[in-house]
PDB file of C-alpha atoms in Angstrom:
ATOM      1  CA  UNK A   1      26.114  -0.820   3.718  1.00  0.00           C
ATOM      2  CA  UNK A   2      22.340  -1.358   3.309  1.00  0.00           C
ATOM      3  CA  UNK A   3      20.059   0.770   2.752  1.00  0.00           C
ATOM      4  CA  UNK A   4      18.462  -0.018   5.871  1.00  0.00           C
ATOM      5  CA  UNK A   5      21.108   0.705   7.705  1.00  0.00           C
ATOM      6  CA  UNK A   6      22.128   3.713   5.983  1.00  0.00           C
ATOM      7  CA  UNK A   7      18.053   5.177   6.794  1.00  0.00           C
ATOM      8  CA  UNK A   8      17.651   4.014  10.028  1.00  0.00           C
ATOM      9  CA  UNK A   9      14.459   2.537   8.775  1.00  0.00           C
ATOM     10  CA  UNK A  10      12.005   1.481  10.863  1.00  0.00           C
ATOM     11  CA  UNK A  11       9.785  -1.312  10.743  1.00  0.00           C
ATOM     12  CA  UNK A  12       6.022  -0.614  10.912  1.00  0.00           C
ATOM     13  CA  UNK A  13       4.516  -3.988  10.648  1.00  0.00           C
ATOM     14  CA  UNK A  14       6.479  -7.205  10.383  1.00  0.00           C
ATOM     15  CA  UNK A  15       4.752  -9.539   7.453  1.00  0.00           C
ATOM     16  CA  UNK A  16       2.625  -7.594   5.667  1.00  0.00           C
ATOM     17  CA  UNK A  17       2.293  -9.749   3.640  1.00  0.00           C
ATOM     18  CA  UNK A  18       3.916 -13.039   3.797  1.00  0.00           C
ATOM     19  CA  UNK A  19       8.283 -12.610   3.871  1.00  0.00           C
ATOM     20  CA  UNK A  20       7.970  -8.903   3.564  1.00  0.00           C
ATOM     21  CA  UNK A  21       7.940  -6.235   5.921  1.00  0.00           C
ATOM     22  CA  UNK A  22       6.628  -2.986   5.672  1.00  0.00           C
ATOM     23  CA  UNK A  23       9.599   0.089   6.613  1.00  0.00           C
ATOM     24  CA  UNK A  24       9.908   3.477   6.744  1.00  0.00           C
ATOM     25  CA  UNK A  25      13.203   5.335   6.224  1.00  0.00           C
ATOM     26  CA  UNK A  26      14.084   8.213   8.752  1.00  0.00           C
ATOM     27  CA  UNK A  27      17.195   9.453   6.911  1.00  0.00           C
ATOM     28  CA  UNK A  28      17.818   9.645   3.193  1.00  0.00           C
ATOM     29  CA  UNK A  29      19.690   6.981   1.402  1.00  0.00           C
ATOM     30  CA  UNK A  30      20.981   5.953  -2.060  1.00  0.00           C
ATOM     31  CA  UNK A  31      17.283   4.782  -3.181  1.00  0.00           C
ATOM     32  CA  UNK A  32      15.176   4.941  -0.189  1.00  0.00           C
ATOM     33  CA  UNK A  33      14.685   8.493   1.064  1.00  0.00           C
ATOM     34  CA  UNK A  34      13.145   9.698   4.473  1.00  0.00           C
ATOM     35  CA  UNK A  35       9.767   9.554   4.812  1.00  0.00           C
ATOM     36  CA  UNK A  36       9.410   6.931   2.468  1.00  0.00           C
ATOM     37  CA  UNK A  37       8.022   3.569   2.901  1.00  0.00           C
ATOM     38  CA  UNK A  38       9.818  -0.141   1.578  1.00  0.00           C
ATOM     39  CA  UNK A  39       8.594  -3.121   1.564  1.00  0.00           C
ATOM     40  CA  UNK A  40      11.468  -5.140   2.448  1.00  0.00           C
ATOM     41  CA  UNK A  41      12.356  -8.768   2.219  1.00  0.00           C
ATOM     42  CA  UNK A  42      15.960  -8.747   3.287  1.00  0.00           C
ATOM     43  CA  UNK A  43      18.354  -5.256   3.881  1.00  0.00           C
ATOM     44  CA  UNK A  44      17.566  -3.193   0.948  1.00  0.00           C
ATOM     45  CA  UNK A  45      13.934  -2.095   0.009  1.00  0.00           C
ATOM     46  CA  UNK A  46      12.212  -4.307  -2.684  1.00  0.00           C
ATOM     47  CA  UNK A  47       9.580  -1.359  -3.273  1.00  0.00           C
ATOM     48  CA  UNK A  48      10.045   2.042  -2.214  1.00  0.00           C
ATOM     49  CA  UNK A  49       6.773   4.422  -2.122  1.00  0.00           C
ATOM     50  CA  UNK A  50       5.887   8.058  -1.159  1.00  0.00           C
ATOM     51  CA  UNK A  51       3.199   7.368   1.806  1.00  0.00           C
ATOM     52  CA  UNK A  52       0.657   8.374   2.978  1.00  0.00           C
ATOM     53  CA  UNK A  53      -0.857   4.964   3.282  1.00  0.00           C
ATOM     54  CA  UNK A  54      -4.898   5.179   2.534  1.00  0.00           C
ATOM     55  CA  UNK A  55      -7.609   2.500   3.218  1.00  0.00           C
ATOM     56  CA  UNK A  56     -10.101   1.706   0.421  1.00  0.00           C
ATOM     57  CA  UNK A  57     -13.046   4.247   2.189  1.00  0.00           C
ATOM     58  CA  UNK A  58     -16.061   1.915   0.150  1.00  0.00           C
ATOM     59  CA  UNK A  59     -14.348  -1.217   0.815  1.00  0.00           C
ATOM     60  CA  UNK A  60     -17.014  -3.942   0.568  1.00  0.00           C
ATOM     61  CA  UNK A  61     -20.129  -1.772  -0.023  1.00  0.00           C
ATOM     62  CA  UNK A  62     -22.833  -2.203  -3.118  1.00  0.00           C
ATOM     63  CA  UNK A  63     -22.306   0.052  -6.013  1.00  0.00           C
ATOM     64  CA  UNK A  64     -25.552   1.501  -4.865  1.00  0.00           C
ATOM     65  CA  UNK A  65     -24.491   2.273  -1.299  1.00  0.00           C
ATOM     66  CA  UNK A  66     -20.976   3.757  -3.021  1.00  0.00           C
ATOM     67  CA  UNK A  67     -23.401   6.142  -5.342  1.00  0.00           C
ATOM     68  CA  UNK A  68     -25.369   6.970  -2.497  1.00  0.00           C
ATOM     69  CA  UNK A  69     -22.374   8.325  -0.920  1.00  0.00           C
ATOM     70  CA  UNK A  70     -20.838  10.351  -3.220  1.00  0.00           C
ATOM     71  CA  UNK A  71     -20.795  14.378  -2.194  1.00  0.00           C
ATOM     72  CA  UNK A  72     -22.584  13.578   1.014  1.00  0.00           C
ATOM     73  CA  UNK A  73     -21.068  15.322   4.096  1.00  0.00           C
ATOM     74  CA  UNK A  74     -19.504  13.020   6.380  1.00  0.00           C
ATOM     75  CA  UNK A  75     -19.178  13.422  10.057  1.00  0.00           C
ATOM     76  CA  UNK A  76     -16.390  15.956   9.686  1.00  0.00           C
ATOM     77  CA  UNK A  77     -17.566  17.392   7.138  1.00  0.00           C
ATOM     78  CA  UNK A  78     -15.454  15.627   4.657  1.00  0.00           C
ATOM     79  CA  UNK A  79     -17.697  13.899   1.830  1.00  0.00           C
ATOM     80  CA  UNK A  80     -16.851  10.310   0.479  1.00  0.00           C
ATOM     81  CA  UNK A  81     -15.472  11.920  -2.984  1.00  0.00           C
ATOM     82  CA  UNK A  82     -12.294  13.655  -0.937  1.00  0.00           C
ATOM     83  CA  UNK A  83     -11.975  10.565   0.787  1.00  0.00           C
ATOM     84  CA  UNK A  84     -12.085   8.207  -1.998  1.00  0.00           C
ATOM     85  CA  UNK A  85      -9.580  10.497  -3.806  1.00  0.00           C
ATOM     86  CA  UNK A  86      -6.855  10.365  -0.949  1.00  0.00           C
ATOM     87  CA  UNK A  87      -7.005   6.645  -1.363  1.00  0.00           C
ATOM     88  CA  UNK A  88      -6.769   5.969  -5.235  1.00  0.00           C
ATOM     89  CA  UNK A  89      -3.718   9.024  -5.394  1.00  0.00           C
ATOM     90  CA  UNK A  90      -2.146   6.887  -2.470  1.00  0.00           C
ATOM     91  CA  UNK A  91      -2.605   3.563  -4.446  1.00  0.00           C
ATOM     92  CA  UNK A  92      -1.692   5.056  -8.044  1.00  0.00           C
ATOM     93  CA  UNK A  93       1.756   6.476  -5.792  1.00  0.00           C
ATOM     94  CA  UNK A  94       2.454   2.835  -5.434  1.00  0.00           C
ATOM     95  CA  UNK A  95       1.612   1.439  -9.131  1.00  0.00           C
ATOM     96  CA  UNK A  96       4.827   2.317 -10.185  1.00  0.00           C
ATOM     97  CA  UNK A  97       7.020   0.956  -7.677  1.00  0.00           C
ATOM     98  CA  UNK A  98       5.121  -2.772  -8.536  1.00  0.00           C
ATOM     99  CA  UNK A  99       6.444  -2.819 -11.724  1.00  0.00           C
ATOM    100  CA  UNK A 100       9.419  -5.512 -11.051  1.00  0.00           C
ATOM    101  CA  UNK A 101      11.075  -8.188 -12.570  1.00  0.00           C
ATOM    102  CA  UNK A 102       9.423 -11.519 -13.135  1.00  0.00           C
ATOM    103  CA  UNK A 103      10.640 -13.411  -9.810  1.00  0.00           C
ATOM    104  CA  UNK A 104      10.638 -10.468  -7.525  1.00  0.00           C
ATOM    105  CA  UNK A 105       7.010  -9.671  -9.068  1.00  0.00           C
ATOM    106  CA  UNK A 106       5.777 -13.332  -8.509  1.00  0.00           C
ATOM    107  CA  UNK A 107       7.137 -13.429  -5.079  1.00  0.00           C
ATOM    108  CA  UNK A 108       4.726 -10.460  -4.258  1.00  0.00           C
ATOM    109  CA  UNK A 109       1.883 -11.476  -6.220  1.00  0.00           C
ATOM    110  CA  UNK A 110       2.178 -15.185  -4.790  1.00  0.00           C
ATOM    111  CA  UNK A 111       2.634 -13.790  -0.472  1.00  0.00           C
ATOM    112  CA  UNK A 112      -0.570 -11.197  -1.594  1.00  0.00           C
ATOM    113  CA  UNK A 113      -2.744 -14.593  -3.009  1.00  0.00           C
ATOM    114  CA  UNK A 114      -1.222 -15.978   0.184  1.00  0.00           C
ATOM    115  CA  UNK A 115      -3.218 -13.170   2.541  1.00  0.00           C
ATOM    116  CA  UNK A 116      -6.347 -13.210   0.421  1.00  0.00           C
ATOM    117  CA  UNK A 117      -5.454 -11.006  -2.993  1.00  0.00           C
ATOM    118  CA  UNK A 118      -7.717 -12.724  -5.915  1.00  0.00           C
ATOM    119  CA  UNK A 119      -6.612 -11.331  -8.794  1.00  0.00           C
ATOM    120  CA  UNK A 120      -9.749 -11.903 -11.332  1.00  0.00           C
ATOM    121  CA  UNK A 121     -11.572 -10.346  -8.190  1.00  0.00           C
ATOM    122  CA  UNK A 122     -10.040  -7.789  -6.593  1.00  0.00           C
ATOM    123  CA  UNK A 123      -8.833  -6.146  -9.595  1.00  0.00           C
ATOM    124  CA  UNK A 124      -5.081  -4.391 -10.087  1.00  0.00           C
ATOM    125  CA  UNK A 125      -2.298  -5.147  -6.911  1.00  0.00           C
ATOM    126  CA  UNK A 126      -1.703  -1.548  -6.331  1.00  0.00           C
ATOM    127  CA  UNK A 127      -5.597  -0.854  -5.017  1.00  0.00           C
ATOM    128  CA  UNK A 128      -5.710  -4.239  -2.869  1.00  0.00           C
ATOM    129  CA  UNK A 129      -2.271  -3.959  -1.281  1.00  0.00           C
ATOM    130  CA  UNK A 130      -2.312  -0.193  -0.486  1.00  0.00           C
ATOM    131  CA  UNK A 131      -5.640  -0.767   1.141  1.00  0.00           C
ATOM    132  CA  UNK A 132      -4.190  -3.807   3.229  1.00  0.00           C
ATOM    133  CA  UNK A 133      -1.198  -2.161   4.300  1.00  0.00           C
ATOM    134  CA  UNK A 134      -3.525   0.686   5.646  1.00  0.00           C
ATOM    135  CA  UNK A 135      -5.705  -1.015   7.377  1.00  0.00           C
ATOM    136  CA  UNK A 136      -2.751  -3.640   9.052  1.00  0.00           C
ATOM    137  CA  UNK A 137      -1.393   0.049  10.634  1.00  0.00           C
ATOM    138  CA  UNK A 138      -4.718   0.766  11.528  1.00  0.00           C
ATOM    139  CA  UNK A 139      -4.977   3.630   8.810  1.00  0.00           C
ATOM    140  CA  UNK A 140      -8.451   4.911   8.252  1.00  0.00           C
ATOM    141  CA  UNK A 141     -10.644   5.835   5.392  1.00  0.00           C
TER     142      UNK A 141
END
């Protein structure tokens, strides 16, 4: 049986990225545990990752607007710093589920560059496509 059946995932956004759809498992499988999110292509996961998903908090600002920030209070009280940490622990959670074969690894690099990835600009896959996935479920910084 798969292990989407076996987890009763569900899906949380269809497409993600291009042929892959982002799933969370309710009940614990063979790989995929509950409370866990897959990207999935097929039945079985393709990626599994420990949520929570984070959004890039200085997402297109200057480096001068992103130093300005820095230890400054925000609204609730939270500054930037705490903030920027949830997001880079939640990326660096996924870095180690992208590490894939050669064809499975191109077919997620190549559906990223489809959605606007650039890899000379954006820098390493695990920062650009934990921040997308975030902000597709509406995830805030």
């Amino acid at each position: 049986m798969c292990e989407q059946c076996v987890t009763e995932a569900v899906t949380v956004v269809r497409d993600v990225i291009p042929g892959f759809m982002l799933m969370k498992a309710q009940k614990s499988g063979r790989e995929w545990k509950a409370g866990q999110y897959g990207l999935v292509e097929m039945n079985d996961p393709t990626i599994v990752f420990d949520g929570p998903l984070a959004a890039d908090p200085g997402r297109g600002m200057s480096d001068d607007e992103l130093n300005a920030l820095f230890d400054q209070p925000g609204e609730d009280g939270q500054c930037f710093r705490s903030l920027d940490d949830a997001y880079t622990e939640a990326a660096e959670r996924l870095q180690p589920a992208l590490e894939l074969d050669a064809v499975t690894g191109y077919r997620l690099v190549k559906a990223c560059v489809e959605v606007g990835y650039r890899p000379g600009e954006d820098g390493f896959l695990h920062y650009w496509l934990m921040h997308r996935m975030a902000t597709i479920v509406g995830a805030r910084p």
